[in-house]
Short mmCIF file of C-alpha atoms in Angstrom, two decimals:
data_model
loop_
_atom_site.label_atom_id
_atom_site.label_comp_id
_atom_site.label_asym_id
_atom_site.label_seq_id
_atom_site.Cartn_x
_atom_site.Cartn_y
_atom_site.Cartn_z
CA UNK Q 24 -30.03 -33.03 -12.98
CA UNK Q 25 -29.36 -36.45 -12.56
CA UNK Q 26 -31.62 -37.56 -15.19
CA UNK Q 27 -30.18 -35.73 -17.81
CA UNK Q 28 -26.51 -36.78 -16.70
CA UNK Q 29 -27.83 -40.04 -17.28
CA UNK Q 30 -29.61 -39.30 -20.69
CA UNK Q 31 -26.32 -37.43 -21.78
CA UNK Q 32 -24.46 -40.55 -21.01
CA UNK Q 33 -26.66 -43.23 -23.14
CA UNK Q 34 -27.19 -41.18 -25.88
CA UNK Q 35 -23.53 -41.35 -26.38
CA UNK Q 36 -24.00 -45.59 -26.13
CA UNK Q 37 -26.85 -45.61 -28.56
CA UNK Q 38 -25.68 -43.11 -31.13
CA UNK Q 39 -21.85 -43.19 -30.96
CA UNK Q 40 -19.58 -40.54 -32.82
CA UNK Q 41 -20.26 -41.08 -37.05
CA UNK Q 42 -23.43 -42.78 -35.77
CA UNK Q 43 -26.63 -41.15 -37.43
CA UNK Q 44 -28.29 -39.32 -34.28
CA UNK Q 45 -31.17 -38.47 -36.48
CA UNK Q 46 -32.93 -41.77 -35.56
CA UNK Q 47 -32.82 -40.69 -31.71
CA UNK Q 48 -34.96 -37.51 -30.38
CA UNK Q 49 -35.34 -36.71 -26.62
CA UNK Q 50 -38.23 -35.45 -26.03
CA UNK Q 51 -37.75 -33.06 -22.58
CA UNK Q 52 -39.55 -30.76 -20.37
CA UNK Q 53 -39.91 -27.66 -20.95
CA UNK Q 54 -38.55 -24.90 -18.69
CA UNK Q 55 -36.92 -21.03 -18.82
CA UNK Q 56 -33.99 -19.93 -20.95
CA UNK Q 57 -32.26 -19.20 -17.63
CA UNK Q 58 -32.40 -22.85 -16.55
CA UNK Q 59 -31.62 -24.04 -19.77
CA UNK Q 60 -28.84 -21.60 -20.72
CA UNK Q 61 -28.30 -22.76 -24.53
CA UNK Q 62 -27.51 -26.91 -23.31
CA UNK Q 63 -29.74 -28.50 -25.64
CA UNK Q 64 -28.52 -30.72 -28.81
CA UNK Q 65 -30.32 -30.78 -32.03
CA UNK Q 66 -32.60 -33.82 -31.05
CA UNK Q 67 -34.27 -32.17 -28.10
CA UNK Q 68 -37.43 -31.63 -28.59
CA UNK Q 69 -39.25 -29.63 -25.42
CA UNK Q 70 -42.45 -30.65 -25.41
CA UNK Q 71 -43.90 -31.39 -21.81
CA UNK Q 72 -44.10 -29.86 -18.73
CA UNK Q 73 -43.89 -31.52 -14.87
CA UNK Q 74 -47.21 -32.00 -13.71
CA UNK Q 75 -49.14 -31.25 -16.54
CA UNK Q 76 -52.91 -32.33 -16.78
CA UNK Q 77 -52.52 -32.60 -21.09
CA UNK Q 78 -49.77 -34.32 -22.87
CA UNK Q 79 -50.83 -33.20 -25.93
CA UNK Q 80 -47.95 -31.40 -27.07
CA UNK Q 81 -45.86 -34.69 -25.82
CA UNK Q 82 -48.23 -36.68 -27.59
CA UNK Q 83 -48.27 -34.63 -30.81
CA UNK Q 84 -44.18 -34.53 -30.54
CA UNK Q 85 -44.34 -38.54 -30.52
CA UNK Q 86 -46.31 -38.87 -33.93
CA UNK Q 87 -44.62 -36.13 -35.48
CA UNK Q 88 -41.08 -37.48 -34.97
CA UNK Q 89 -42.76 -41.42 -36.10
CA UNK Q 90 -41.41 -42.62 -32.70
CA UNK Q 91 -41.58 -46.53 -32.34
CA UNK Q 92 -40.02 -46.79 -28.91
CA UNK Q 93 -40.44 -44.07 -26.08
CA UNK Q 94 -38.27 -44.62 -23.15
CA UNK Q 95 -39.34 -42.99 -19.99
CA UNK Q 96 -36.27 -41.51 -18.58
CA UNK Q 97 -37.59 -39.48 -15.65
CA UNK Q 98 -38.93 -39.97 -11.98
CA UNK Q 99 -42.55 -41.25 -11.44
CA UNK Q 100 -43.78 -38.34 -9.96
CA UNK Q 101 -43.08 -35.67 -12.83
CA UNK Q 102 -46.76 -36.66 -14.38
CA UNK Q 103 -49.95 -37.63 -12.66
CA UNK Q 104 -51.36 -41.21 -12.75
CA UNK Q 105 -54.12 -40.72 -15.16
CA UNK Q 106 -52.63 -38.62 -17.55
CA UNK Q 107 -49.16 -40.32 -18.21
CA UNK Q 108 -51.77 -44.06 -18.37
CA UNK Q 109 -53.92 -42.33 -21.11
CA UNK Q 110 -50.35 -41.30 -23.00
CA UNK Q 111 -49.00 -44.75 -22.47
CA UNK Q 112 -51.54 -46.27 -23.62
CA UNK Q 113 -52.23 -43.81 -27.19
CA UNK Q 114 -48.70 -44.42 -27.76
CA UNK Q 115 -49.39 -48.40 -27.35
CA UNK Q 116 -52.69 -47.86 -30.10
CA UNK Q 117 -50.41 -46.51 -32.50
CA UNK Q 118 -47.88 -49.32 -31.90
CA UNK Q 119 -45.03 -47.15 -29.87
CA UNK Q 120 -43.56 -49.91 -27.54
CA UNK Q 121 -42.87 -47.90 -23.69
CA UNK Q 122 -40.11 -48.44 -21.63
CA UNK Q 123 -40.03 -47.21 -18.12
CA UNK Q 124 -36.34 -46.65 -17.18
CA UNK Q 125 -36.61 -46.11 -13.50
CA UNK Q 126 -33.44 -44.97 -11.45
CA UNK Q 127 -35.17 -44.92 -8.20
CA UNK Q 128 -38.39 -46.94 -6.67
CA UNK Q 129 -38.12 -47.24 -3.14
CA UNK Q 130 -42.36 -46.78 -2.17
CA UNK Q 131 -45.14 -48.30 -3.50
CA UNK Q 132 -46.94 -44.87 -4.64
CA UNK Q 133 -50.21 -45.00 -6.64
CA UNK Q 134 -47.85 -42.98 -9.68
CA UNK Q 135 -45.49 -45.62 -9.97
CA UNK Q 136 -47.93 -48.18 -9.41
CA UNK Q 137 -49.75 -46.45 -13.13
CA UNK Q 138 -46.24 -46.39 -14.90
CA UNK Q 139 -44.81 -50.32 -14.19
CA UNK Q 140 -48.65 -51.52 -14.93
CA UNK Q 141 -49.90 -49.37 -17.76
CA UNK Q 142 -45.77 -49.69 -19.80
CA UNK Q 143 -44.39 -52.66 -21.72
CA UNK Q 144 -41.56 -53.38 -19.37
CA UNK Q 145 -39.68 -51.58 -16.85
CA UNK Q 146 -35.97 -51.20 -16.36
CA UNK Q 147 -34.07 -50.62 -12.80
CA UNK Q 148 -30.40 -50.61 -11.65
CA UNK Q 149 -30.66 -52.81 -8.84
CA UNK Q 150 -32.38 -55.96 -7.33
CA UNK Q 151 -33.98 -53.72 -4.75
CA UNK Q 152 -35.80 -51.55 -7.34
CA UNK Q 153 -37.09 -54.93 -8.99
CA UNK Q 154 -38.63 -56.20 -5.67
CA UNK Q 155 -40.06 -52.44 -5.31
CA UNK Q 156 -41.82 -52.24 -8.77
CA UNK Q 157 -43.35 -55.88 -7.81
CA UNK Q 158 -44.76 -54.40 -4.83
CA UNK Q 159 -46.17 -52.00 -7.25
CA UNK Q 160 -47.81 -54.17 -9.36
CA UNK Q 161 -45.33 -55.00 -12.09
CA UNK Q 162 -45.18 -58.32 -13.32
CA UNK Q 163 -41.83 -59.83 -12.82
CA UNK Q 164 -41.34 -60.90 -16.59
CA UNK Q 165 -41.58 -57.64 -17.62
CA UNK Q 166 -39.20 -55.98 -15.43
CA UNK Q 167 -35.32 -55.80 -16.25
CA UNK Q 168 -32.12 -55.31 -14.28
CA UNK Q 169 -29.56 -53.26 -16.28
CA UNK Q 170 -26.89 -52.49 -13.26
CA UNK Q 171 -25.03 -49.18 -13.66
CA UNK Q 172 -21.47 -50.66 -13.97
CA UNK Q 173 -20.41 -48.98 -10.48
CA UNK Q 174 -18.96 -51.75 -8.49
CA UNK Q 175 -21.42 -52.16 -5.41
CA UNK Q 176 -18.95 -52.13 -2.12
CA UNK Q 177 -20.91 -54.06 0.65
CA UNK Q 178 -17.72 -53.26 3.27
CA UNK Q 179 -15.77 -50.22 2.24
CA UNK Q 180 -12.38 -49.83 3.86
CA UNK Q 181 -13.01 -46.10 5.38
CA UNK Q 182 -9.03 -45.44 5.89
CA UNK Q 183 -8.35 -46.79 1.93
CA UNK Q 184 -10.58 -44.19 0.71
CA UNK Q 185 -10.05 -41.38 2.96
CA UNK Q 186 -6.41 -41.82 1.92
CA UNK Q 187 -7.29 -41.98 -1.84
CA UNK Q 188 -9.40 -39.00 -1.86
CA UNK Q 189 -7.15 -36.72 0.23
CA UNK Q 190 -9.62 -36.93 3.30
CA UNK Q 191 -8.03 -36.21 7.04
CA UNK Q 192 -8.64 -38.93 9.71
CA UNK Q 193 -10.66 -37.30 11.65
CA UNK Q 194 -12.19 -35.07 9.24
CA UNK Q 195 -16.16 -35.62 8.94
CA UNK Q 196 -17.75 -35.84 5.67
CA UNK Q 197 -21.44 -36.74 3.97
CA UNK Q 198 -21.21 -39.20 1.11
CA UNK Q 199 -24.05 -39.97 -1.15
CA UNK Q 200 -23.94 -41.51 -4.34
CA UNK Q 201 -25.44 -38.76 -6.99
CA UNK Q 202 -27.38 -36.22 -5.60
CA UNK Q 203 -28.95 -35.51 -2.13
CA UNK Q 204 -32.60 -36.62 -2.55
CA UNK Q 205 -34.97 -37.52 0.64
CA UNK Q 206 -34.93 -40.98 -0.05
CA UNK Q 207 -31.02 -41.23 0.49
#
């Protein structure tokens, strides 16, 4: 999954090697052995599931581990509106600052809509994302841009990279950038 690629790689940025990791937990869904097939580090904590009408366990998982600062590293749609605003806003009464860290927004979509309003400030990876959370509701101050450090090629010279990768001429080939998703 993309999102935990993505986890994987900033866990690494926050808590470097001889770091103490003990002051980060990620707090992930829960799903079967089979899918999970023995992946997790110590500071996973599976406590939610996709969907779910009761955080509790997320919520529980939060005060038990003292959280201060939850970052919401997922899509929008894993939790429905009402339920992920009444955990949002629990966390804020118990003074846990949220961070919605949004890697795609390309709708307005009464979920996301919940999310930007209801969390202390958003983060995207591109100036398109920031105009979509906007048209979501989000209020620009409390949206950032942190870009993804891929250089963004407006013009790509097809022939360059064909030859870099190894590609035929007239070979044809799909490209997207991560994984295959509708909204690519």
């Amino acid at each position: 999954c993309g999102l935990a690629e993505y986890a994987q790689a900033l866990l690494k940025h926050l808590a470097p090697a001889g770091a103490a990791d003990a002051e980060l937990v990620v707090l992930a869904e829960e799903v079967t052995a089979v899918e999970l097939a023995g992946r997790d580090i110590a500071a996973v904590r599976r406590c939610w599931k996709r969907g779910a009408a009761d955080l509790s366990k997320l919520e529980t998982t939060i005060e038990s581990e003292q959280v201060d600062l939850l970052v919401l590293n997922c899509h929008y749609r894993f939790f429905q509106p009402q339920v992920i605003k009444l955990l949002i806003q629990r966390c804020q009464q118990r003074g846990v600052r949220v961070v919605a860290l949004l890697h795609n927004a390309f709708t307005v979509d009464p979920a996301l809509r919940t999310l930007v309003q209801e969390a202390d400030c958003s983060i995207v990876h591109i100036p398109e994302n920031r105009l979509e959370l906007i048209a979501n509701g989000a209020q620009p101050e409390k949206i950032s841009l942190i870009e993804l450090g891929v250089e963004r090629v407006i013009n790509p010279d097809a022939a360059r990279a064909r030859k870099l990768l190894g590609i035929p001429a007239g070979q044809k080939i799909v490209v997207s950038f991560g994984f295959v998703q509708p909204h690519k």
